[in-house]
Amino acid sequence: MNELLSKLNNEQREAVEHINGPLLVLAGAGSGKTRVLTTRIAYMIGKKGIAPWNILAITFTNKAAKEMKDRVETLVGADANDMWVRTFHSACVRILRRDIERLGYDKNFNIIDSDDQKSLVKECLKELGFEEKQFPPKSVMSEISFAKDNLLTPIEYAQEYGVDFRKKELARLYALYQKKLKTANDLDFDDLIMLTVKLLHENEDVLEFYRNKFRYILVDEYQDTNKAQNELIILLAGQHRNLCVVGDDDQSIYKFRGADITNILDFEKAFPECRTIRLEQNYRSTQNILDAANNVIKNNYGRKGKKLWTDKGKGKNISVYKAQNEHDEASFIANTMSALSRDGYSYSDMAVLYRANASSRALEEVFMRKAIPYRVLSGLRFYDRKEIRDMIAYLRLIKNPDDDISLKRIINTPSRKIGKVTLDKIAAAAEREGTSLLRAIGSYKDGLGQNVADFYDLIITLQEFAKDNKISELVNEVYEKTGYRAFLETDEKAQERDENVNELINGAANYEEANEDASFEEYMDNLALISDIDNYDEDLQAAIFMTMHSAKGLEFPIVFICGFDEGIFPSMMSMASSEDLEEERRICYVAITRAREILYITCAKSRMLYGKTSGYKSSRFLDEIPQELMDITDNTPRVEESWVPKTSTFNPYEIPKSSLTSYSAPAPKPVSNKTFRAGECVVHKKFGRGIIISATPVGNDVHYEIAFESVGTKNLLGLYAKLEKA
């Protein structure tokens, strides 16, 4: 144990040895927080004699949980198997499997994914007579997720926001959505946390059981927790208060998912007796890279404050390339990668990070043309493919006969010639009996036709098969007996899709091998909780393209950050509030600190996005990096400062900025007397939503410089623009 501690720096060791009472570890990027967490657990078990089953360690990804458990097992041996090292969602699934019946659900619940959520929301919209144009399903899903992240039931949501007509209607949608979920004995991802908190709040004996079980709690990436997750942790730690949270307020970048940075900023208020330790020594990057990150992030006000340093030396300056357009930018990145590969680097050592997925188009075109191997992370996941989703729907229905969502997906896949009239009869019977569709079929199958009866018998047969056979054998049986294998043979992509299903069968066999006593139920939970980042293959010999959000938690010898343009990064909509702008700056900090040895930053004078070509200024974040840290190559044309690139479509109402000083408007009858200030959100009939960057009086009018979400920056006159407040 002393040998383990000797490998830590003073701050790391202090964090490891402080066991009792609340502890806040502010761990900067690359500061060895995983080593601290794993060594701390080993120290608790090996030195302090704490029982492994009294320890709960929470992470945000399956990959991080597995890495942590493997490291702990290396340090303490088989004792690691007696502790919970889990993601928030998998920990909650395990708690709910034990006691969810107290909330009126069956323990056999299924977990639905976003695609199934969308289908269910559409069903609710249709039932309530709402138009999808007024209530886009993704927007409804986002609002329901927001409510659950904030622990608001449909009734509480209506009470909180019901004065707004749209919110009142959303509350109705939320209520119906939740009713249908419960009828089907299904949970969505947000339910996993929300219902666990509800279970603990309403059942003192259950809360006491887990408080006594988890006397020592460790939470990684605490800056990414939302209100529900924070409430869960505070509930569990409320008695013994041996809570260690590790995180970096400067890397809080998931506000759009509900993450609440105040959880980490206010931790000392929730636990006044807590000790705070800062980990500032970085073991990943060179000092020039760290200095760039430090100088950018210091412009944020909402932070605890720390300064990264390293003993690895200054390293190379940051290379900045100012491109003419996105094609020039992509060619520079591709040519530079080719040169680096000739110098001994592998393409897998290199990553291209961008703010939005749309930025990958030009990159992919150039990389394909130059035959440079690349992979786009966050493309179509294996488990999102239709054939895999169909197979999983069969498995879910076999496991949970009340899962109407899965039944609707596969009752006619492959085709069984069960028509709409018959399906309506089944739905009416289920509604009348207050039961699920499959159970209704069981009650009335003799009157529903032979095809329906055969489908019912098939599912019952497969349920029986599942009781006495291996998971992989069940998946193969489903593939054969449902007729899905024969169905795929008629598909134009038959071979590829057959290979995918066989890979699902192989995956089930691998799961059995790695988890000898695993049940069908545990296998299905594992499928539901798999994320895209869990499948990232670091050994794949290809450059990786990904968003800056996807890159969090990863590191590369060489990083290219493209699209360093004002209006793209920071994004246009972030300019509406200081909070949003600070989050963009944290995203920049995360992107910069992914680089270990070499960092490239690129921007473009003009680029086409969303079908429009617009001019851009370099990002304000570039101005926040000291000049002495950068080597800048400017490939943009030499033009006057007042030059504004033409857009791809002529706009008679757009006034060139260079002519504003001499422009004298006639005295037309004003079409609008509305005026707006810099920072306000507005809507233009043609260009959509935007943020006003500047508002300058010109004669009897106002000139607005507006950063639009879809077309970039435009210069418009108020009398003609007909702007409305967003």
XYZ file of C-alpha atoms in Angstrom:
726
model
C 0.000 0.000 0.000
C 2.872 2.386 0.823
C 4.281 1.698 -2.650
C 0.947 2.733 -4.169
C 0.852 5.959 -2.186
C 4.449 6.798 -3.084
C 3.422 7.090 -6.756
C 1.006 9.929 -5.970
C 1.738 13.634 -5.732
C 0.964 15.418 -2.464
C -2.556 16.511 -3.424
C -3.463 13.110 -4.838
C -2.240 11.413 -1.685
C -4.208 13.813 0.487
C -7.367 12.957 -1.465
C -6.715 9.225 -1.064
C -6.114 9.359 2.684
C -9.082 11.570 3.590
C -11.703 8.858 4.094
C -14.276 10.025 6.621
C -16.569 12.966 5.972
C -17.412 14.800 2.737
C -14.610 15.520 0.262
C -14.620 17.650 -2.882
C -11.781 16.887 -5.299
C -11.478 19.508 -8.036
C -9.563 17.502 -10.620
C -8.266 19.436 -13.611
C -8.040 17.796 -17.034
C -5.399 15.058 -17.128
C -4.643 15.332 -13.407
C -4.938 11.604 -12.675
C -8.375 11.501 -11.082
C -8.991 7.860 -12.080
C -5.772 6.888 -10.318
C -6.908 8.811 -7.250
C -10.326 7.123 -7.217
C -8.997 3.591 -7.700
C -6.148 4.054 -5.214
C -8.584 5.544 -2.718
C -10.845 2.486 -2.980
C -7.848 0.157 -2.615
C -6.674 2.184 0.398
C -10.139 1.975 1.987
C -10.266 -1.814 1.573
C -6.598 -2.722 2.115
C -5.518 -0.180 4.726
C -8.691 0.885 6.526
C -10.434 -2.496 6.473
C -13.633 -1.144 4.959
C -15.864 -3.895 3.548
C -16.071 -3.741 -0.275
C -19.868 -4.163 -0.148
C -20.073 -0.913 1.834
C -18.623 1.034 -1.100
C -20.581 2.556 -3.988
C -18.613 4.114 -6.867
C -20.616 5.978 -9.506
C -19.395 6.940 -12.989
C -21.141 8.240 -16.107
C -20.168 5.642 -18.722
C -19.941 1.862 -18.784
C -16.422 2.238 -20.172
C -15.313 4.310 -17.170
C -17.018 1.919 -14.742
C -15.290 -1.111 -16.279
C -11.918 0.636 -16.300
C -12.298 1.607 -12.655
C -13.378 -1.874 -11.568
C -10.537 -3.523 -13.515
C -7.992 -1.214 -11.895
C -9.377 -1.828 -8.410
C -9.358 -5.575 -9.039
C -5.691 -5.354 -10.038
C -4.985 -3.625 -6.712
C -7.147 -5.610 -4.261
C -8.044 -8.803 -6.110
C -11.428 -10.545 -6.038
C -12.728 -8.242 -3.272
C -13.537 -5.765 -6.047
C -16.432 -7.991 -7.125
C -18.248 -7.292 -3.856
C -18.517 -3.548 -4.435
C -20.787 -1.594 -6.746
C -18.886 0.228 -9.491
C -21.698 1.384 -11.750
C -23.145 4.169 -13.808
C -26.020 6.148 -12.319
C -28.477 4.329 -14.559
C -27.221 0.797 -13.952
C -27.149 1.372 -10.178
C -30.733 2.605 -10.298
C -31.840 -0.348 -12.432
C -30.483 -2.687 -9.779
C -32.245 -0.818 -6.975
C -35.523 -0.751 -8.918
C -35.369 -4.439 -9.816
C -35.475 -5.139 -6.078
C -38.242 -2.768 -4.950
C -40.065 -1.120 -7.864
C -43.259 -2.994 -6.995
C -43.712 -0.479 -4.188
C -44.307 2.129 -6.901
C -46.931 0.057 -8.699
C -44.648 -1.401 -11.396
C -43.701 -5.009 -12.027
C -40.055 -6.013 -11.500
C -40.036 -7.296 -15.064
C -40.002 -3.779 -16.571
C -38.262 -2.965 -19.839
C -36.141 0.103 -20.579
C -37.086 1.877 -23.808
C -34.679 3.865 -25.956
C -35.078 7.245 -27.653
C -36.526 5.754 -30.844
C -39.265 4.009 -28.882
C -39.843 7.198 -26.897
C -40.376 9.065 -30.140
C -42.915 6.498 -31.341
C -44.781 6.731 -28.053
C -44.809 10.535 -28.145
C -46.230 10.439 -31.688
C -48.932 8.081 -30.469
C -49.784 10.515 -27.657
C -49.892 13.464 -30.072
C -52.301 11.601 -32.333
C -54.525 10.558 -29.431
C -54.767 14.143 -28.128
C -55.278 15.588 -31.597
C -52.077 17.674 -31.536
C -50.196 18.568 -34.727
C -46.561 17.443 -34.905
C -45.654 20.807 -36.460
C -46.801 22.581 -33.297
C -45.348 19.923 -31.002
C -42.314 18.320 -32.689
C -41.713 14.907 -31.047
C -38.059 15.649 -30.265
C -39.058 18.901 -28.579
C -41.704 17.091 -26.528
C -39.188 14.408 -25.533
C -36.732 17.099 -24.462
C -39.340 18.828 -22.319
C -40.385 15.574 -20.631
C -36.722 14.815 -19.962
C -36.301 18.295 -18.458
C -39.266 17.671 -16.152
C -37.913 14.326 -14.982
C -34.384 15.674 -14.503
C -35.968 18.234 -12.178
C -38.102 15.574 -10.426
C -41.381 17.073 -11.645
C -44.367 14.751 -12.115
C -46.938 15.703 -14.795
C -49.112 17.326 -12.092
C -46.158 19.257 -10.633
C -45.027 20.311 -14.110
C -48.537 21.651 -14.834
C -48.560 23.532 -11.521
C -45.126 25.003 -12.200
C -45.615 26.030 -15.829
C -49.374 25.735 -16.484
C -49.896 29.494 -16.915
C -48.184 29.127 -20.303
C -50.696 27.613 -22.775
C -48.044 25.581 -24.608
C -46.616 24.262 -21.352
C -50.123 23.363 -20.210
C -50.578 21.246 -23.341
C -47.136 19.711 -22.839
C -48.226 18.722 -19.331
C -51.154 16.820 -20.875
C -48.775 15.081 -23.271
C -46.408 14.235 -20.419
C -49.271 12.777 -18.353
C -50.526 10.580 -21.213
C -46.981 9.526 -22.130
C -46.325 8.475 -18.539
C -49.632 6.630 -18.308
C -48.822 4.620 -21.433
C -45.329 3.830 -20.151
C -46.676 2.499 -16.887
C -49.408 0.456 -18.604
C -46.706 -1.198 -20.716
C -44.503 -1.644 -17.625
C -41.776 0.310 -19.422
C -39.364 2.944 -18.146
C -37.392 5.514 -20.102
C -33.871 6.506 -19.076
C -34.976 9.491 -17.025
C -37.435 7.297 -15.111
C -34.540 5.198 -13.836
C -33.233 8.092 -11.744
C -36.530 9.805 -10.966
C -38.302 6.641 -9.790
C -35.322 5.605 -7.656
C -35.429 8.972 -5.894
C -39.202 8.569 -5.456
C -38.711 5.055 -4.072
C -36.179 6.258 -1.498
C -38.254 9.288 -0.509
C -41.440 7.291 0.019
C -39.994 4.166 1.660
C -37.919 4.837 4.758
C -36.923 1.177 5.158
C -35.561 1.018 1.594
C -33.596 4.240 2.130
C -32.217 2.926 5.422
C -31.192 -0.342 3.746
C -29.104 1.423 1.091
C -27.688 3.986 3.503
C -26.390 1.158 5.662
C -25.155 -0.747 2.651
C -23.342 2.192 1.048
C -21.501 3.797 3.953
C -18.842 5.179 1.587
C -19.838 6.766 -1.713
C -17.601 8.039 -4.512
C -18.941 9.948 -7.534
C -16.878 10.700 -10.633
C -17.582 13.599 -13.050
C -19.748 15.331 -10.453
C -19.980 18.473 -12.576
C -22.186 16.525 -14.999
C -24.895 15.569 -12.502
C -28.420 16.897 -12.874
C -30.862 17.725 -10.093
C -32.272 14.184 -9.875
C -28.824 12.569 -9.724
C -27.649 15.056 -7.124
C -30.745 14.392 -5.013
C -30.099 10.637 -5.240
C -26.534 11.015 -3.987
C -27.498 13.385 -1.152
C -30.223 10.942 -0.068
C -27.854 7.963 0.011
C -25.069 9.878 1.782
C -27.389 11.671 4.200
C -26.635 9.498 7.225
C -22.926 8.628 7.159
C -21.863 11.634 5.026
C -18.787 9.794 3.760
C -19.175 11.222 0.291
C -16.257 11.884 -2.051
C -17.140 13.721 -5.256
C -14.569 14.226 -7.987
C -15.083 16.619 -10.844
C -14.003 19.687 -12.731
C -16.291 22.702 -12.874
C -14.284 23.842 -15.905
C -15.434 20.725 -17.795
C -19.180 21.044 -17.191
C -20.445 20.887 -20.790
C -23.703 18.948 -20.649
C -26.242 21.601 -19.752
C -28.305 20.506 -22.766
C -28.662 17.109 -21.073
C -29.725 18.662 -17.796
C -26.325 18.884 -16.085
C -26.351 21.542 -13.367
C -22.964 23.112 -12.677
C -24.241 24.521 -9.367
C -24.168 20.971 -7.933
C -20.365 21.128 -7.826
C -20.079 24.875 -7.272
C -22.407 24.676 -4.244
C -21.198 21.356 -2.836
C -19.579 23.106 0.104
C -22.935 24.696 0.942
C -24.671 21.295 0.989
C -21.805 19.843 3.067
C -20.296 22.739 5.091
C -17.835 20.413 6.821
C -16.368 19.213 3.524
C -12.699 19.358 2.639
C -11.679 20.672 -0.794
C -8.558 19.515 -2.627
C -7.401 20.787 -6.038
C -5.526 18.545 -8.465
C -3.682 20.917 -10.801
C -0.680 18.902 -11.987
C -1.431 17.608 -15.467
C 0.119 14.347 -16.708
C -1.251 14.504 -20.247
C -0.327 17.656 -22.140
C 2.588 19.994 -22.735
C 2.708 23.339 -20.916
C 1.925 25.387 -24.034
C -1.317 23.452 -24.511
C -2.169 23.903 -20.835
C -1.354 27.609 -20.935
C -3.738 28.018 -23.859
C -6.494 26.238 -21.905
C -5.753 28.212 -18.728
C -5.915 31.545 -20.557
C -9.233 30.720 -22.206
C -11.010 29.389 -19.120
C -9.867 32.180 -16.793
C -12.364 34.453 -18.587
C -15.244 32.556 -16.945
C -16.687 33.891 -13.695
C -18.702 30.828 -12.638
C -15.814 28.626 -11.530
C -13.856 27.572 -8.465
C -10.519 28.471 -10.028
C -7.372 26.456 -10.629
C -4.355 26.531 -12.929
C -3.027 23.460 -14.715
C 0.712 22.854 -14.883
C 3.006 20.049 -15.973
C 6.645 19.010 -15.706
C 6.640 17.672 -19.286
C 8.101 20.868 -20.733
C 6.689 23.618 -22.950
C 6.345 21.545 -26.110
C 5.427 22.863 -29.546
C 3.480 26.031 -30.147
C -0.148 25.710 -31.182
C -0.467 25.797 -34.977
C -3.280 28.067 -36.166
C -4.424 27.909 -39.787
C -6.751 30.605 -41.143
C -8.371 29.048 -44.185
C -10.186 30.623 -47.121
C -13.168 28.302 -46.700
C -14.185 24.898 -45.337
C -12.607 23.056 -48.295
C -9.269 24.796 -47.758
C -9.570 23.976 -44.043
C -10.305 20.281 -44.714
C -7.424 20.026 -47.226
C -5.023 21.551 -44.706
C -6.067 19.009 -42.056
C -5.820 16.079 -44.473
C -2.417 17.156 -45.864
C -1.062 17.760 -42.374
C -2.213 14.319 -41.235
C -0.551 12.719 -44.255
C 2.716 14.470 -43.423
C 2.484 13.418 -39.770
C 1.856 9.808 -40.802
C 5.074 9.918 -42.833
C 6.858 11.200 -39.721
C 5.912 8.073 -37.782
C 2.540 8.926 -36.277
C -0.390 6.591 -36.779
C -3.702 7.962 -38.030
C -5.246 6.572 -34.843
C -3.092 9.099 -32.946
C -5.066 11.940 -34.527
C -8.517 13.357 -33.876
C -10.547 16.133 -35.483
C -12.963 17.867 -33.129
C -15.824 20.125 -34.189
C -18.685 21.890 -32.464
C -21.502 20.351 -34.549
C -21.780 17.208 -36.688
C -22.608 19.283 -39.790
C -18.952 20.362 -39.879
C -17.794 16.862 -40.853
C -19.181 17.009 -44.423
C -16.260 18.835 -46.069
C -13.760 16.809 -44.033
C -15.245 13.505 -45.161
C -15.268 14.567 -48.816
C -11.572 15.486 -48.745
C -10.495 12.452 -46.698
C -12.325 10.070 -49.061
C -10.751 11.755 -52.075
C -7.273 11.470 -50.570
C -7.908 7.893 -49.321
C -7.063 8.734 -45.701
C -8.681 6.268 -43.267
C -11.096 7.908 -40.854
C -14.000 7.035 -38.612
C -16.867 9.263 -37.508
C -17.849 8.667 -33.901
C -21.601 9.058 -33.311
C -22.607 7.661 -36.648
C -25.277 4.944 -36.765
C -24.735 2.794 -33.706
C -24.800 -0.982 -34.096
C -27.801 -1.151 -31.767
C -29.648 1.491 -33.802
C -29.756 -0.622 -36.955
C -33.261 -1.723 -37.933
C -32.581 -5.447 -37.886
C -30.982 -5.220 -34.436
C -33.810 -3.090 -33.077
C -36.340 -5.604 -34.424
C -34.541 -8.504 -32.761
C -34.308 -6.632 -29.476
C -38.033 -5.796 -29.676
C -38.772 -9.538 -29.857
C -36.519 -10.157 -26.864
C -38.167 -7.380 -24.875
C -41.649 -8.717 -25.568
C -40.536 -12.197 -24.539
C -39.192 -10.764 -21.303
C -42.119 -8.395 -20.625
C -45.477 -9.432 -22.162
C -46.928 -5.997 -21.290
C -44.510 -4.159 -23.595
C -46.987 -2.770 -26.139
C -44.295 -0.619 -27.771
C -42.249 -3.660 -28.766
C -45.328 -5.633 -29.842
C -46.446 -2.882 -32.202
C -42.986 -2.865 -33.775
C -42.786 -6.571 -34.578
C -46.311 -7.985 -34.843
C -46.055 -7.489 -38.627
C -42.277 -7.784 -38.959
C -41.914 -9.951 -40.922
C -45.339 -9.518 -42.488
C -48.079 -11.689 -40.967
C -50.895 -9.989 -42.838
C -52.478 -8.725 -39.643
C -54.452 -5.722 -40.867
C -55.403 -2.420 -39.280
C -58.965 -3.560 -38.524
C -57.630 -6.510 -36.532
C -55.069 -4.343 -34.742
C -57.820 -1.881 -33.811
C -59.893 -4.764 -32.394
C -56.925 -5.856 -30.282
C -56.366 -2.302 -29.026
C -60.071 -1.914 -28.170
C -60.065 -5.201 -26.266
C -56.944 -4.171 -24.342
C -58.506 -0.807 -23.482
C -61.745 -2.466 -22.402
C -59.994 -5.033 -20.215
C -57.379 -2.590 -18.918
C -54.573 -4.876 -20.008
C -51.728 -5.083 -22.503
C -52.079 -5.953 -26.187
C -50.467 -9.397 -25.896
C -52.652 -10.360 -22.943
C -55.726 -9.135 -24.849
C -54.709 -11.350 -27.773
C -54.434 -14.277 -25.381
C -57.980 -13.685 -24.149
C -59.572 -13.237 -27.585
C -57.232 -15.031 -29.998
C -59.867 -17.456 -31.258
C -61.858 -14.553 -32.675
C -58.921 -12.613 -34.113
C -57.876 -14.944 -36.911
C -55.257 -17.639 -37.352
C -52.396 -15.211 -38.061
C -52.875 -13.453 -34.729
C -53.230 -16.784 -32.900
C -50.005 -18.041 -34.504
C -48.166 -14.888 -33.433
C -49.396 -15.288 -29.854
C -48.382 -18.959 -29.734
C -44.958 -18.046 -31.137
C -44.265 -15.546 -28.336
C -45.494 -17.960 -25.642
C -43.268 -20.709 -27.087
C -40.248 -18.403 -27.079
C -40.991 -17.362 -23.486
C -40.866 -21.020 -22.483
C -37.657 -21.521 -24.482
C -36.066 -18.574 -22.623
C -36.549 -20.294 -19.254
C -34.324 -23.289 -19.994
C -31.771 -22.125 -22.558
C -28.775 -19.854 -22.869
C -29.239 -16.225 -23.930
C -27.314 -16.733 -27.185
C -29.453 -19.784 -27.976
C -32.581 -17.718 -27.370
C -31.414 -14.946 -29.725
C -30.685 -17.544 -32.409
C -34.074 -19.195 -31.801
C -35.834 -15.842 -32.213
C -33.935 -15.252 -35.462
C -35.088 -18.616 -36.870
C -38.573 -19.193 -35.457
C -39.950 -15.701 -36.101
C -39.050 -16.033 -39.771
C -36.737 -13.046 -39.511
C -33.773 -14.865 -41.081
C -35.880 -15.811 -44.122
C -37.294 -12.280 -44.182
C -33.790 -10.768 -44.431
C -32.934 -13.011 -47.380
C -35.320 -10.917 -49.488
C -33.556 -7.670 -48.551
C -31.095 -5.992 -50.935
C -28.633 -5.702 -48.025
C -29.314 -9.275 -46.887
C -25.695 -10.296 -46.281
C -24.783 -7.205 -44.264
C -27.923 -7.432 -42.116
C -27.539 -11.157 -41.577
C -23.972 -10.513 -40.413
C -25.260 -7.883 -37.996
C -27.777 -10.275 -36.419
C -25.125 -12.982 -36.180
C -22.908 -10.423 -34.450
C -25.748 -9.840 -31.951
C -25.793 -13.613 -31.293
C -21.999 -13.609 -30.880
C -22.276 -10.673 -28.497
C -24.777 -12.589 -26.374
C -22.370 -15.547 -26.267
C -19.505 -13.242 -25.221
C -21.710 -11.762 -22.511
C -22.455 -15.265 -21.181
C -18.757 -16.070 -21.142
C -17.882 -12.904 -19.229
C -20.841 -13.205 -16.839
C -21.317 -16.870 -15.983
C -24.394 -16.425 -13.779
C -25.980 -13.623 -15.793
C -29.718 -13.846 -16.339
C -31.707 -12.938 -19.439
C -32.979 -9.924 -17.488
C -29.415 -8.713 -16.753
C -28.430 -9.186 -20.384
C -31.368 -7.048 -21.516
C -30.474 -4.329 -18.984
C -26.920 -4.355 -20.318
C -28.173 -3.879 -23.896
C -30.341 -0.953 -22.827
C -27.481 0.823 -21.067
C -24.822 0.517 -23.786
C -23.689 3.906 -25.154
C -21.829 4.826 -28.353
C -18.630 5.820 -26.549
C -18.487 2.345 -24.955
C -17.804 0.905 -28.419
C -14.975 3.295 -29.299
C -12.030 1.207 -30.484
C -8.763 2.970 -29.665
C -6.780 0.462 -31.742
C -8.614 1.148 -35.001
C -6.022 2.486 -37.457
C -7.981 5.512 -38.599
C -8.278 9.181 -37.753
C -11.275 9.912 -35.587
C -13.855 12.637 -36.265
C -16.104 13.629 -33.379
C -17.855 16.490 -31.681
C -16.151 18.196 -28.778
C -18.810 16.768 -26.467
C -18.028 13.222 -27.620
C -14.317 13.769 -27.018
C -14.685 14.379 -23.292
C -12.865 11.648 -21.406
C -10.605 10.840 -24.371
C -7.113 12.027 -25.282
C -4.929 11.933 -28.389
C -1.302 12.749 -29.213
C -2.503 15.106 -31.968
C -5.730 17.092 -32.037
C -7.210 19.338 -34.743
C -9.964 21.704 -33.582
C -11.762 23.019 -36.653
C -14.462 25.648 -37.054
C -12.907 28.149 -34.629
C -15.238 30.817 -36.019
C -17.437 33.308 -34.207
C -21.019 32.116 -34.589
C -19.946 28.485 -34.916
C -17.720 28.266 -31.849
C -18.980 29.877 -29.729
C -22.298 28.997 -31.311
C -24.646 31.802 -32.285
C -27.348 30.893 -29.798
C -24.887 30.874 -26.886
C -24.511 34.638 -27.240
C -27.965 35.112 -25.730
C -26.704 34.692 -22.163
C -23.481 34.840 -20.193
C -24.211 31.370 -18.777
C -24.404 29.817 -22.239
C -21.274 31.634 -23.374
C -19.384 30.355 -20.325
C -20.437 26.801 -21.198
C -19.061 27.301 -24.723
C -15.797 28.405 -23.156
C -15.755 25.261 -21.025
C -16.281 23.218 -24.207
C -13.245 25.000 -25.662
C -11.220 24.142 -22.533
C -12.225 20.476 -22.889
C -11.312 20.427 -26.597
C -7.875 21.989 -26.066
C -6.984 19.631 -23.220
C -7.681 16.519 -25.329
C -4.278 17.099 -27.006
C -1.158 15.541 -25.512
C 1.643 16.684 -27.836
C 0.451 18.734 -30.813
C -2.577 20.996 -31.201
C -3.897 22.539 -34.418
C -6.667 25.129 -34.524
C -8.358 26.071 -37.798
C -10.872 28.726 -38.790
C -12.231 29.930 -42.130
C -13.005 33.319 -43.651
C -16.165 31.902 -45.214
C -17.900 28.553 -45.156
C -21.069 26.871 -46.327
C -23.279 25.493 -43.585
C -26.890 24.363 -43.892
C -26.891 25.266 -47.593
C -25.737 28.882 -47.128
C -22.319 30.471 -47.598
C -21.499 33.186 -45.058
C -18.508 35.157 -43.868
C -17.041 34.555 -40.420
C -14.636 36.202 -38.031
C -12.221 34.048 -36.057
C -13.504 32.965 -32.654
C -13.153 35.197 -29.612
C -11.578 32.158 -27.942
C -8.641 32.460 -30.331
C -8.131 36.029 -29.115
C -7.990 34.735 -25.540
C -4.915 32.584 -26.301
C -1.653 34.587 -25.935
C 0.058 35.297 -29.265
C 3.389 33.885 -28.068
C 1.789 30.419 -27.739
C 0.696 30.293 -31.396
C 2.258 29.944 -34.834
C -0.302 31.432 -37.235
C -0.579 30.699 -40.957
C -3.028 33.010 -42.722
C -4.216 31.713 -46.097
C -7.152 34.119 -46.420
C -7.297 36.670 -49.238
C -6.085 40.164 -48.435
C -9.185 42.373 -48.381
C -10.365 45.562 -46.756
C -11.642 45.277 -43.204
C -15.111 46.282 -44.392
C -15.332 43.394 -46.866
C -18.315 41.105 -46.306
C -18.553 37.892 -48.406
C -21.579 37.532 -50.620
C -24.146 35.039 -49.493
C -25.218 32.242 -51.798
C -28.641 33.820 -52.275
C -29.289 37.471 -53.130
C -31.098 39.418 -50.417
C -32.414 42.872 -51.473
C -32.842 43.925 -47.839
C -29.261 43.289 -46.775
C -27.099 46.393 -46.706
C -23.301 46.009 -47.166
C -21.561 47.194 -44.013
C -19.101 49.316 -46.015
C -21.926 51.511 -47.296
C -23.572 52.209 -43.962
C -21.801 55.498 -43.285
C -22.980 57.051 -46.552
C -26.401 55.474 -46.628
C -29.274 57.884 -46.215
C -32.667 56.237 -46.137
C -35.592 57.971 -47.728
C -38.509 58.622 -45.492
C -40.639 55.589 -46.040
C -43.637 54.881 -43.918
C -42.174 52.816 -41.054
C -43.165 49.181 -41.305
C -42.243 48.612 -37.675
C -41.428 50.803 -34.704
C -39.823 47.954 -32.772
C -36.234 48.395 -31.669
C -33.913 45.810 -30.216
C -30.712 45.841 -28.213
C -27.503 43.842 -28.519
C -27.886 40.410 -26.934
C -31.607 40.057 -27.681
C -32.972 37.018 -29.552
C -34.978 37.855 -32.673
C -36.729 36.044 -35.513
C -36.473 37.000 -39.192
C -39.067 35.667 -41.639
C -36.403 34.306 -43.992
C -33.306 33.740 -41.847
C -34.988 32.382 -38.726
C -33.681 32.822 -35.170
C -30.641 34.927 -34.372
C -28.835 36.993 -31.766
C -28.265 40.747 -32.188
C -24.521 41.407 -31.993
C -24.778 45.177 -32.403
C -27.483 47.833 -32.927
C -26.315 51.127 -34.501
C -28.632 54.135 -35.222
C -28.478 55.118 -38.928
C -30.592 58.156 -39.919
C -34.176 57.365 -38.974
C -33.411 53.649 -38.817
C -31.235 51.142 -36.924
C -28.561 48.937 -38.451
C -28.418 45.484 -36.873
C -25.564 43.015 -37.064
C -27.262 39.682 -36.362
C -25.776 36.207 -35.938
C -28.402 33.855 -37.367
C -28.506 30.205 -36.379
C -28.845 28.890 -39.932
C -27.084 31.383 -42.236
C -24.375 33.113 -40.225
C -23.923 36.864 -39.661
C -26.107 39.344 -41.564
C -26.278 43.158 -41.617
C -29.887 44.384 -41.819
C -31.849 47.613 -41.489
C -34.682 47.532 -38.966
C -37.316 49.198 -41.187
C -37.019 46.458 -43.788
C -36.023 43.435 -41.747
C -39.401 43.114 -39.952
C -37.773 41.515 -36.944
C -39.809 39.957 -34.168
C -38.723 39.148 -30.637
C -37.951 35.431 -30.271
